Short mmCIF file of C-alpha atoms and ligand atoms in Angstrom, two decimals:
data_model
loop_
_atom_site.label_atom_id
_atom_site.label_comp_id
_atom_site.label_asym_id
_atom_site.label_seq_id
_atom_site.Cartn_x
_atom_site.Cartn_y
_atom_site.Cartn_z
CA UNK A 1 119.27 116.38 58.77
CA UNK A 2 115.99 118.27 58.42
CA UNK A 3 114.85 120.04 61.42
CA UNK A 4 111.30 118.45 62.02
CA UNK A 5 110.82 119.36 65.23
CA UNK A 6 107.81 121.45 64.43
CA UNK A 7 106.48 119.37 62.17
CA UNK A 8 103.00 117.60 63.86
CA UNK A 9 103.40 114.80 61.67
CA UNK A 10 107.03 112.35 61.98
CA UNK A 11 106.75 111.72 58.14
CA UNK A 12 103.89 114.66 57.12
CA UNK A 13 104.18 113.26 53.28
CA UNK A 14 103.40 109.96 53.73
CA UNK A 15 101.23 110.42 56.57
CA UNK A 16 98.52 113.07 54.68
CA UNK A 17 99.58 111.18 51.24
CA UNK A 18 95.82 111.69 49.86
CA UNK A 19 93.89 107.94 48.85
CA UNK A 20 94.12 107.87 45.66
CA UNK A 21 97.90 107.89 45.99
CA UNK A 22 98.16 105.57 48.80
CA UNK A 23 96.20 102.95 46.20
CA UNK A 24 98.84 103.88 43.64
CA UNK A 25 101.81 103.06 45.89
CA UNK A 26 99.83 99.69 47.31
CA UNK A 27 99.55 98.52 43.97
CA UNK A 28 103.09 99.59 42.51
CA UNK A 29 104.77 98.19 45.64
CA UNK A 30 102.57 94.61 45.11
CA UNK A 31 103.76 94.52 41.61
CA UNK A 32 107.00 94.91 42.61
CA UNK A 33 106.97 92.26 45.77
CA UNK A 34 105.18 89.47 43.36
CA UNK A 35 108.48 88.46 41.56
CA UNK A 36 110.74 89.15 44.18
CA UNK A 37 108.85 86.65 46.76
CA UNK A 38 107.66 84.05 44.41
CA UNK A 39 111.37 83.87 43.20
CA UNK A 40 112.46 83.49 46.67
CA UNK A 41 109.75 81.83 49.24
CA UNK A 42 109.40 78.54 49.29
CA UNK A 43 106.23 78.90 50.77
CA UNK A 44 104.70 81.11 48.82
CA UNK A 45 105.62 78.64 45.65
CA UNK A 46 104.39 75.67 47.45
CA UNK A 47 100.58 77.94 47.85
CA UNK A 48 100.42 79.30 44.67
CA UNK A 49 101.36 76.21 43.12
CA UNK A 50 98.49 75.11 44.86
CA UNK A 51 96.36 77.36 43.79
CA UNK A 52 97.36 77.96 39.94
CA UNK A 53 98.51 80.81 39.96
CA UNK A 54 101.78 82.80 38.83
CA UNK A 55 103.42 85.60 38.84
CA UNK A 56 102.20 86.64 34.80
CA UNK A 57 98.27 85.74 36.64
CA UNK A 58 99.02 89.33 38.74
CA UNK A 59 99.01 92.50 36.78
CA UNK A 60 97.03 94.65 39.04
CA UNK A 61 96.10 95.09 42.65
CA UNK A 62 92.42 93.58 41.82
CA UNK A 63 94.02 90.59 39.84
CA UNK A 64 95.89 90.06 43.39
CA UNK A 65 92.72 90.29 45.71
CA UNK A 66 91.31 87.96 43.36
CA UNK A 67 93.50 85.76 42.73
CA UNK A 68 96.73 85.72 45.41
CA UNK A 69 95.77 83.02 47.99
CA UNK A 70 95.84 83.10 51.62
CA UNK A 71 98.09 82.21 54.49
CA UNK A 72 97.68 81.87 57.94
CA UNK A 73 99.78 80.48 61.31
CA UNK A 74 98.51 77.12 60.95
CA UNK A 75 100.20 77.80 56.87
CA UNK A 76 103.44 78.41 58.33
CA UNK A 77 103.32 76.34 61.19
CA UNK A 78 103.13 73.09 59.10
CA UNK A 79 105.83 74.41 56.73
CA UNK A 80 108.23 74.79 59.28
CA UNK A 81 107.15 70.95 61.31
CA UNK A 82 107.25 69.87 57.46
CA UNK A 83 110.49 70.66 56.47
CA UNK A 84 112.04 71.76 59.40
CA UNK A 85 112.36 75.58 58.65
CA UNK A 86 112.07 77.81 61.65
CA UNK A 87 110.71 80.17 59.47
CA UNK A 88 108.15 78.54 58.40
CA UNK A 89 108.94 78.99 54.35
CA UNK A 90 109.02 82.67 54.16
CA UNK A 91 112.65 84.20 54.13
CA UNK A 92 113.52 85.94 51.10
CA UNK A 93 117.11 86.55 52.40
CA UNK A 94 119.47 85.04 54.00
CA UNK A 95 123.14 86.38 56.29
CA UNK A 96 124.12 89.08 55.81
CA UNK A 97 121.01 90.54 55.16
CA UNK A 98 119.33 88.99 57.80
CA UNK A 99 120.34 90.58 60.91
CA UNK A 100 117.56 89.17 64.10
CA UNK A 101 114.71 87.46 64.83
CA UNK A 102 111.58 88.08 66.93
CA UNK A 103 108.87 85.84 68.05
CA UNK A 104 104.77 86.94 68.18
CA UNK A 105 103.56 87.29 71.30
CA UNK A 106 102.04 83.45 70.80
CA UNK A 107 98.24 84.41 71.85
CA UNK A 108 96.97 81.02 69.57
CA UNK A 109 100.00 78.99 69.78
CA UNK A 110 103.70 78.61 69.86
CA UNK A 111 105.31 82.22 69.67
CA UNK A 112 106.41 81.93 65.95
CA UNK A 113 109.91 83.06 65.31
CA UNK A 114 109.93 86.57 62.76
CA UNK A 115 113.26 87.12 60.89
CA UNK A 116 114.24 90.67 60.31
CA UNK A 117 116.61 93.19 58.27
CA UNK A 118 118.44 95.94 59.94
CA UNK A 119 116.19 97.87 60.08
CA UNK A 120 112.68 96.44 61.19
CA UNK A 121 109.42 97.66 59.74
CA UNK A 122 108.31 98.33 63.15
CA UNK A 123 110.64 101.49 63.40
CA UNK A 124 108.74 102.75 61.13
CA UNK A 125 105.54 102.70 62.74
CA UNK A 126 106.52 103.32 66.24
CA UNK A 127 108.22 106.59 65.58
CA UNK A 128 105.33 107.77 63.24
CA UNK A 129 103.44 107.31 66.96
CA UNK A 130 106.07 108.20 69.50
CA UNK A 131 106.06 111.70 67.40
CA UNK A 132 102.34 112.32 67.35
CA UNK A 133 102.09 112.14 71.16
CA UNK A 134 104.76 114.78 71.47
CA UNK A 135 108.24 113.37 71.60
CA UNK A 136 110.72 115.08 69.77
CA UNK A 137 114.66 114.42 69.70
CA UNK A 138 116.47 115.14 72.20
CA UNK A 139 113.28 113.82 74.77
CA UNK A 140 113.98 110.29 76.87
CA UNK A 141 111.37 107.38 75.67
CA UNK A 142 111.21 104.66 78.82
CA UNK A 143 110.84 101.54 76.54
CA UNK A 144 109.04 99.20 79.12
CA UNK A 145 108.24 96.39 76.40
CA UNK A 146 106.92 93.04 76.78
CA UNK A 147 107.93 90.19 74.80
CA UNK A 148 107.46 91.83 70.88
CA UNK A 149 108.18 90.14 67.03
CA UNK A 150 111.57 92.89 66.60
CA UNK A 151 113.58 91.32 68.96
CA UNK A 152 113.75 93.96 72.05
CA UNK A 153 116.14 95.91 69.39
CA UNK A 154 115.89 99.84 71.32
CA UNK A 155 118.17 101.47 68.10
CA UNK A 156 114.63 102.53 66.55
CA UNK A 157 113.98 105.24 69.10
CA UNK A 158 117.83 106.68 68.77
CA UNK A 159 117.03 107.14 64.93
CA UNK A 160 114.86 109.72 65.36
CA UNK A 161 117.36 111.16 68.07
CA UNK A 162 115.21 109.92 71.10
CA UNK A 163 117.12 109.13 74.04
CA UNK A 164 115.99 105.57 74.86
CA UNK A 165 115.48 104.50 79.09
CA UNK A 166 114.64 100.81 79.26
CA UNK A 167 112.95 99.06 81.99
CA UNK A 168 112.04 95.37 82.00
CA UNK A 169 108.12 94.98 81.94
CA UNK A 170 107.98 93.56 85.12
CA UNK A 171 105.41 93.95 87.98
CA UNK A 172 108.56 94.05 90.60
CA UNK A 173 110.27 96.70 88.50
CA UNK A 174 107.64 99.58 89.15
CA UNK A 175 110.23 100.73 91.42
CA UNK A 176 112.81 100.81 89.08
CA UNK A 177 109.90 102.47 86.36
CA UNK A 178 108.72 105.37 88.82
CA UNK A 179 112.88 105.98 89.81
CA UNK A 180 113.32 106.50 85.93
CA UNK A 181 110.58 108.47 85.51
CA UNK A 182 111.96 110.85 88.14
CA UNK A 183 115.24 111.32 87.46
CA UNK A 184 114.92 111.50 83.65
CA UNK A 185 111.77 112.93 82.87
CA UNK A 186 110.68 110.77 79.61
CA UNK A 187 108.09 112.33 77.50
CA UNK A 188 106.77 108.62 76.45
CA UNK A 189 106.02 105.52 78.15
CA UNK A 190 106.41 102.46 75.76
CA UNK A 191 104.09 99.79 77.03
CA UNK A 192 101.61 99.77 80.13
CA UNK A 193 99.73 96.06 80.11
CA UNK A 194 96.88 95.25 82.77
CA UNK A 195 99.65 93.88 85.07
CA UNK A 196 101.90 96.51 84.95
CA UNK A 197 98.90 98.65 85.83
CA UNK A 198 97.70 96.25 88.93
CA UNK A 199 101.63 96.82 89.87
CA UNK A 200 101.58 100.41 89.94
CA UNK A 201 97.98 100.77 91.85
CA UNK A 202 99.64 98.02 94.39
CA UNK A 203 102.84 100.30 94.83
CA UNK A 204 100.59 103.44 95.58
CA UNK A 205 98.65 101.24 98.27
CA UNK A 206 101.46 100.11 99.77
CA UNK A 207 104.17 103.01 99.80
CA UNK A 208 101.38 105.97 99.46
CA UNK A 209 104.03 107.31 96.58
CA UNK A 210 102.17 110.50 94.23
CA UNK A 211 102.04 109.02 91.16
CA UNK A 212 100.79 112.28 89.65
CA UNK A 213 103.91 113.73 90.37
CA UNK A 214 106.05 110.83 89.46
CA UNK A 215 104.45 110.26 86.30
CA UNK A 216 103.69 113.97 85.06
CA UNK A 217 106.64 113.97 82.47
CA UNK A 218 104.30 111.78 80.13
CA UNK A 219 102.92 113.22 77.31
CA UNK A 220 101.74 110.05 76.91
CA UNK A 221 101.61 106.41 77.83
CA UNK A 222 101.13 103.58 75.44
CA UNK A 223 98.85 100.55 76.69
CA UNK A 224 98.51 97.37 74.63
CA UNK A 225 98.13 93.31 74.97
CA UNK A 226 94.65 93.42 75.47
CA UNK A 227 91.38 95.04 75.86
CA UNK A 228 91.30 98.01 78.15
CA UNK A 229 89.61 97.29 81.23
CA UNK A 230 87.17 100.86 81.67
CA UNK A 231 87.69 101.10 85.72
CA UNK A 232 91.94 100.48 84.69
CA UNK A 233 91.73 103.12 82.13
CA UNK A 234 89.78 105.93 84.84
CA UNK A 235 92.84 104.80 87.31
CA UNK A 236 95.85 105.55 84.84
CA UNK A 237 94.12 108.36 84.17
CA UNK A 238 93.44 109.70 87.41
CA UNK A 239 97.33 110.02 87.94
CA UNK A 240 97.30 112.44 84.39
CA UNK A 241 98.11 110.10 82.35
CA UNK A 242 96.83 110.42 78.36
CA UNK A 243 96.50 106.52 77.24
CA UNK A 244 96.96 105.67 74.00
CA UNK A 245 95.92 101.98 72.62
CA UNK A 246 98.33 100.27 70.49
CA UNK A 247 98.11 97.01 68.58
CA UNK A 248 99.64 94.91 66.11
CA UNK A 249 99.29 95.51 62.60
CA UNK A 250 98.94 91.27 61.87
CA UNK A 251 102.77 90.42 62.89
CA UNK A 252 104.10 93.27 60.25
CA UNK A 253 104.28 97.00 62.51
CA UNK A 254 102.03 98.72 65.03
CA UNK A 255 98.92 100.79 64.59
CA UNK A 256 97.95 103.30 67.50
CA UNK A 257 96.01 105.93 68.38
CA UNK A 258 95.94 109.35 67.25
CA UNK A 259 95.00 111.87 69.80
CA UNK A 260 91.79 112.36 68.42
CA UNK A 261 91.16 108.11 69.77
CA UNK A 262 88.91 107.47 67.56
CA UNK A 263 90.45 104.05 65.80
CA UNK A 264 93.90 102.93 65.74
CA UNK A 265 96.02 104.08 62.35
CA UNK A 266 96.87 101.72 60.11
CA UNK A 267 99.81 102.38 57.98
CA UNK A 268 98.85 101.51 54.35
CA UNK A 269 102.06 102.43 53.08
CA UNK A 270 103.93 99.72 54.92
CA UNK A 271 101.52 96.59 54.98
CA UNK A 272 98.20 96.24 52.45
CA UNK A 273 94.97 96.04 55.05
CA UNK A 274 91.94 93.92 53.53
CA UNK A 275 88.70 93.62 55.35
CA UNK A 276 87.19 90.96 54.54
CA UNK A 277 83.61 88.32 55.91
CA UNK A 278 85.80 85.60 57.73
CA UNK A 279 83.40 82.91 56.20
CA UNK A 280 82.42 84.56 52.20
CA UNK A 281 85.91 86.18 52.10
CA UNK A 282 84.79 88.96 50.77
CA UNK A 283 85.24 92.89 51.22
CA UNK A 284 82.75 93.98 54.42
CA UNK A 285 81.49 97.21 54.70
CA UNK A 286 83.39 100.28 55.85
CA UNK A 287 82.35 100.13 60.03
CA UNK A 288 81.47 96.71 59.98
CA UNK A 289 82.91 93.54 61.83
CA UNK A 290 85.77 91.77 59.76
CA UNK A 291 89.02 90.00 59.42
CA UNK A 292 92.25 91.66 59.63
CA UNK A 293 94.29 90.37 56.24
CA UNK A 294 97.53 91.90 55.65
CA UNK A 295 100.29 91.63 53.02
CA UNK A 296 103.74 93.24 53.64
CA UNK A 297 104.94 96.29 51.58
CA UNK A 298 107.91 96.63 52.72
CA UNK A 299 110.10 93.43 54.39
CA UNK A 300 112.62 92.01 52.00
CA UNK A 301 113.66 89.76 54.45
CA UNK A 302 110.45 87.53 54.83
CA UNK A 303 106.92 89.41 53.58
CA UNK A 304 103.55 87.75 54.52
CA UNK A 305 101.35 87.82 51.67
CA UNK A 306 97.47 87.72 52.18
CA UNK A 307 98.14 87.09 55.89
CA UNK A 308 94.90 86.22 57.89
CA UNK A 309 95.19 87.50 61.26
CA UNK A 310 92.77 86.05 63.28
CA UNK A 311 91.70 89.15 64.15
CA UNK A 312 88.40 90.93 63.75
CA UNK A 313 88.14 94.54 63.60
CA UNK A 314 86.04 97.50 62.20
CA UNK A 315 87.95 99.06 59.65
CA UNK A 316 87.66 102.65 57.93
CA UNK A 317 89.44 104.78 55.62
CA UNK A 318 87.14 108.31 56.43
CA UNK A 319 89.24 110.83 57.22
CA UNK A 320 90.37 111.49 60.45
CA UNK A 321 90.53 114.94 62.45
CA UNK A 322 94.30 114.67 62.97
CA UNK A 323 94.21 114.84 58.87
CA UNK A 324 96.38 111.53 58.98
CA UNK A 325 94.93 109.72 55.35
CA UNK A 326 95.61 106.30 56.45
CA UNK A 327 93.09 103.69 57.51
CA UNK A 328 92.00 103.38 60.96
CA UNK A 329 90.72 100.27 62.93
CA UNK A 330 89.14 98.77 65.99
CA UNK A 331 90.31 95.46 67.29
CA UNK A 332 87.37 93.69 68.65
CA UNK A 333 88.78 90.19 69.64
CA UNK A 334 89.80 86.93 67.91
CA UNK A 335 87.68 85.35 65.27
CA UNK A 336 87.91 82.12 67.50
CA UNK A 337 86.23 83.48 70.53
CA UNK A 338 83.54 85.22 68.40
CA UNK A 339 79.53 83.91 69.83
CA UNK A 340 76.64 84.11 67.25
CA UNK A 341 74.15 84.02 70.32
CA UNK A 342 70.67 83.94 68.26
CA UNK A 343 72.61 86.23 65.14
CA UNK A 344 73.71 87.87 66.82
CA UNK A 345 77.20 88.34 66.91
CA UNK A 346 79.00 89.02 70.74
CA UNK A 347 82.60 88.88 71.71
CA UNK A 348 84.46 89.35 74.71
CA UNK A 349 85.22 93.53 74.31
CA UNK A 350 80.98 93.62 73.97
CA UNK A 351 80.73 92.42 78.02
CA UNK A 352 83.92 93.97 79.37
CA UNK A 353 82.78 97.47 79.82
CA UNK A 354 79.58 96.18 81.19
CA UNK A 355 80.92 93.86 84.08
CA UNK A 356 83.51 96.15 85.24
CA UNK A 357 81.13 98.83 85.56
CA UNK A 358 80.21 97.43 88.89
CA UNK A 359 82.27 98.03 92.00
CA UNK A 360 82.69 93.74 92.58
CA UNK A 361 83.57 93.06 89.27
CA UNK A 362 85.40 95.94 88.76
CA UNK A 363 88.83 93.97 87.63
CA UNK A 364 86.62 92.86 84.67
CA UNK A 365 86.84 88.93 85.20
CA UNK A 366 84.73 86.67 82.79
CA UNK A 367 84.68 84.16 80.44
CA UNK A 368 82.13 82.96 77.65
CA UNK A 369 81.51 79.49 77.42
CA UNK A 370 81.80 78.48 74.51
CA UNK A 371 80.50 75.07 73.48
CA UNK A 372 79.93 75.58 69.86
CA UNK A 373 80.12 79.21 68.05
CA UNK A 374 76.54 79.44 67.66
CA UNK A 375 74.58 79.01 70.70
CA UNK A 376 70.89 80.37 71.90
CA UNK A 377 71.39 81.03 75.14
CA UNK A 378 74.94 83.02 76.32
CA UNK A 379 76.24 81.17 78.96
CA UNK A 380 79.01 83.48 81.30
CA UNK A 381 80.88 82.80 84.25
CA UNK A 382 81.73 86.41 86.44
CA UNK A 383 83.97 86.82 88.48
CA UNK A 384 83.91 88.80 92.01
CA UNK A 385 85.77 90.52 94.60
CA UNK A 386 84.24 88.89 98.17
CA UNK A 387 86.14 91.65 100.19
CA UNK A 388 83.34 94.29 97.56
CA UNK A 389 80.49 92.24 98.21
CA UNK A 390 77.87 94.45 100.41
CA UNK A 391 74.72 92.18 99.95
CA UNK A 392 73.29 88.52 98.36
CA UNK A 393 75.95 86.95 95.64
CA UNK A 394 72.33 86.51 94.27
CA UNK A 395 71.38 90.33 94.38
CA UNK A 396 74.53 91.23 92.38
CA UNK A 397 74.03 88.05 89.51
CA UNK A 398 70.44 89.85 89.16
CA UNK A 399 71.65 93.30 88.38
CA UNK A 400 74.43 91.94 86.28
CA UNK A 401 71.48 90.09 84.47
CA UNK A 402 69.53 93.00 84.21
CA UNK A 403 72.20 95.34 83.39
CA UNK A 404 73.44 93.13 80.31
CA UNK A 405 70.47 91.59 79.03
CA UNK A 406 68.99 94.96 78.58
CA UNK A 407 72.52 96.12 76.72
CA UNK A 408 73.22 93.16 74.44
CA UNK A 409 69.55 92.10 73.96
CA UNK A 410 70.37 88.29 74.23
CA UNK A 411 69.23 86.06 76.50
CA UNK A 412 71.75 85.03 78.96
CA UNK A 413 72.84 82.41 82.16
CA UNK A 414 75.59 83.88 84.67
CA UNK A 415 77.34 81.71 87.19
CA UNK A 416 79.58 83.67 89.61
CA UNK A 417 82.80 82.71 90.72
CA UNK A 418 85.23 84.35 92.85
CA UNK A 419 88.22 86.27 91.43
CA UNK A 420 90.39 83.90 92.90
CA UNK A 421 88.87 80.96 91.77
CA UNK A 422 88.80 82.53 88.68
CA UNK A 423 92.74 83.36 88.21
CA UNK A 424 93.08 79.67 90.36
CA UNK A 425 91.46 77.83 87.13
CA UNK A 426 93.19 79.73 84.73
CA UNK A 427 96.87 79.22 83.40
CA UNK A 428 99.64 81.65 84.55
CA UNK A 429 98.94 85.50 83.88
CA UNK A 430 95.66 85.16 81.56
CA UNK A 431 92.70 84.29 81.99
CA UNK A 432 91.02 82.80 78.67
CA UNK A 433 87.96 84.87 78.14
CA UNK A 434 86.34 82.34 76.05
CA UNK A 435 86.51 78.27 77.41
CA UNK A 436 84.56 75.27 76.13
CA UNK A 437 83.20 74.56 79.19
ZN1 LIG B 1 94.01 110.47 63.48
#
């Protein structure tokens, strides 16, 4: 096997492949995938049937922007109540071939079940990024994953000769998480969540443990699920910690951080990213606000085409200072929970850093509400920590007023509620930032 243990980059060809090439592989590996999926999808014959289209209609990548139509969850959803098809119309292979399934994480909905081959896109991605923070083979990974779409599988990390130390991703297994990170030393942590981070803060107060110490093995620790909460991010990294944020490439691999954190890395060799106005459907500007569409590159076993997300990002494809080619996004939220307040447009990641900046509202505890998508006036609900509280509820809904008003330039109502009315209200483990009343 090739040494690349020097190597900064897991794959440096791919990885550096200039643009112009990466659109030449995008559109040779769509030619390719057309036949092979129309042949085999039941789906995807049922929606282009739908929409006119064939095969012989796609001879180029712009003939399949223009003319390949879209799916979505609610597309594969009713394909699978429909005819009774876990998988919702899209496998393209069958046993032996197919070797597991995964679910999403089920943010909108039902998790949705993902089939997979041997060996999952994913794997792909995740040692691109395991690399780039430093690990190299013979290093321990501690693979502390919540509920992901490749089925728990752990052989990815051995691949690249990583020595693989699971925990469960647990709030009572921090014990278990700081034991491992002592006595094996891993080099990567793979995933911190909010929780797991109100877990470890709750095991320093209560057994006065050095987390700097415990932890200092990490080159690196890998946060996803959500939107980072500012005051969580200053306490992982008071203990040393170097966060990077991860995501999900729409259901098909990761994208993460480089250690320049300036986006998350797409990899447009494995899935297609469009960028498109969630309403025109058209291409939006490099930097601006749009959908996250994806089509598969890569799965034989059951490739979304034209997948839309849900997701809004800011894409771009400037190059980055790590000299990584490859597109790089930020997730801003779900098109579902996106306000227009007068135009303008405001999701939840626009008010987090500004409520958590203050010491009662620290833990970042809100929720739009949401009546309609476009709405004058912003209406919010806060919530607060009592036990922080050093003067009038009334005094701190003022400077909260004051503070964002002046930031977003909206006009806005806040009604505070306490944290633990807050969490009462809300279903188990998540609190729905955006509720219709
Ligand atoms: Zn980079």
């Amino acid at each position: 096997m090739l040494d690349q243990s020097n190597y900064q980059y897991f794959d440096p060809h791919i990885e550096t492949l200039p643009r112009e090439q990466i659109a030449k592989l995008q559109e040779s590996r769509v030619l390719q995938l057309i036949p092979y999926v129309y042949q085999r999808s039941p789906l995807v014959r049922e929606l282009w049937s739908k929409a006119g289209i064939t095969p012989d209609d796609i001879q180029s990548m712009d003939d399949f922007k223009a003319k390949v139509p879209f799916m979505d969850k609610d597309t594969i959803r009713a394909y699978r109540d429909q005819h009774d098809d876990p998988f919702g119309g899209l496998t393209c292979a069958t046993a032996p071939h197919l070797k597991g399934v995964g679910f999403t994480s089920g943010t909108t909905g039902d998790p949705t079940p993902v089939p997979r081959s041997e060996r999952h896109i994913s794997t792909e991605s995740t040692l691109r990024e395991a690399w780039q923070i430093g690990a190299r083979p013979g290093d321990t990974i501690c693979d502390m994953l919540f509920t992901f779409r490749d089925g728990l599988s752990l052989d990815r990390w051995m691949e690249a000769g990583f020595i693989t130390a699971p925990v469960q991703h647990l709030p009572s297994e921090i014990p278990t998480f700081i034991e491992v990170s002592r006595q094996l030393r891993p080099t990567v942590l793979f995933m911190l969540s909010t929780p797991m981070i109100m877990a470890l803060e709750q095991y320093q107060k209560e057994t006065d443990d050095d987390l700097t110490e415990a932890l200092s093995s990490y080159k690196g620790v890998i946060f996803g699920g959500e939107a980072l909460n500012p005051h969580f991010r200053q306490l992982v990294e008071s203990w040393g910690l170097e966060i990077f944020i991860l995501s999900s490439l729409g259901d098909i691999a990761t994208t993460m951080e480089c250690k320049a954190h300036d986006g998350l890395h797409t990899w447009e060799d494995l899935a297609l990213v469009e960028h498109l106005d969630p309403v025109t459907n058209l291409p939006v500007a490099d930097g601006e606000r749009g959908e996250l569409v994806v089509t598969s590159l890569s799965d034989d076993v059951a490739p979304l085409i034209r997948y839309r997300t849900d997701d809004l990002i800011s894409f771009t494809t400037k190059p980055c200072s790590c000299g990584r080619t490859h597109g790089r996004l930020t997730p801003l939220g779900r098109i579902g929970d996106e306000m227009i307040v007068q135009g303008k447009s405001i999701l939840p990641v626009d008010i987090l850093p500004l409520v958590s900046e203050f010491p009662e509202t620290s833990s970042g505890l809100f929720q739009l509400i949401r009546p309609q998508r476009e709405v004058d006036v912003l209406k919010l609900r806060i919530g607060f920590d009592p036990g922080s509280l050093t003067g009038e509820l009334n005094a701190l809904r003022a400077r909260l007023l004051d503070k964002l008003s002046t930031e977003l330039q909206i006009p806005l109502s806040i009604d505070m509620i306490s944290n633990e009315e807050l969490i009462k209200n809300s279903p188990p483990n998540k609190i729905p930032r955006v509720t219709k009343t």
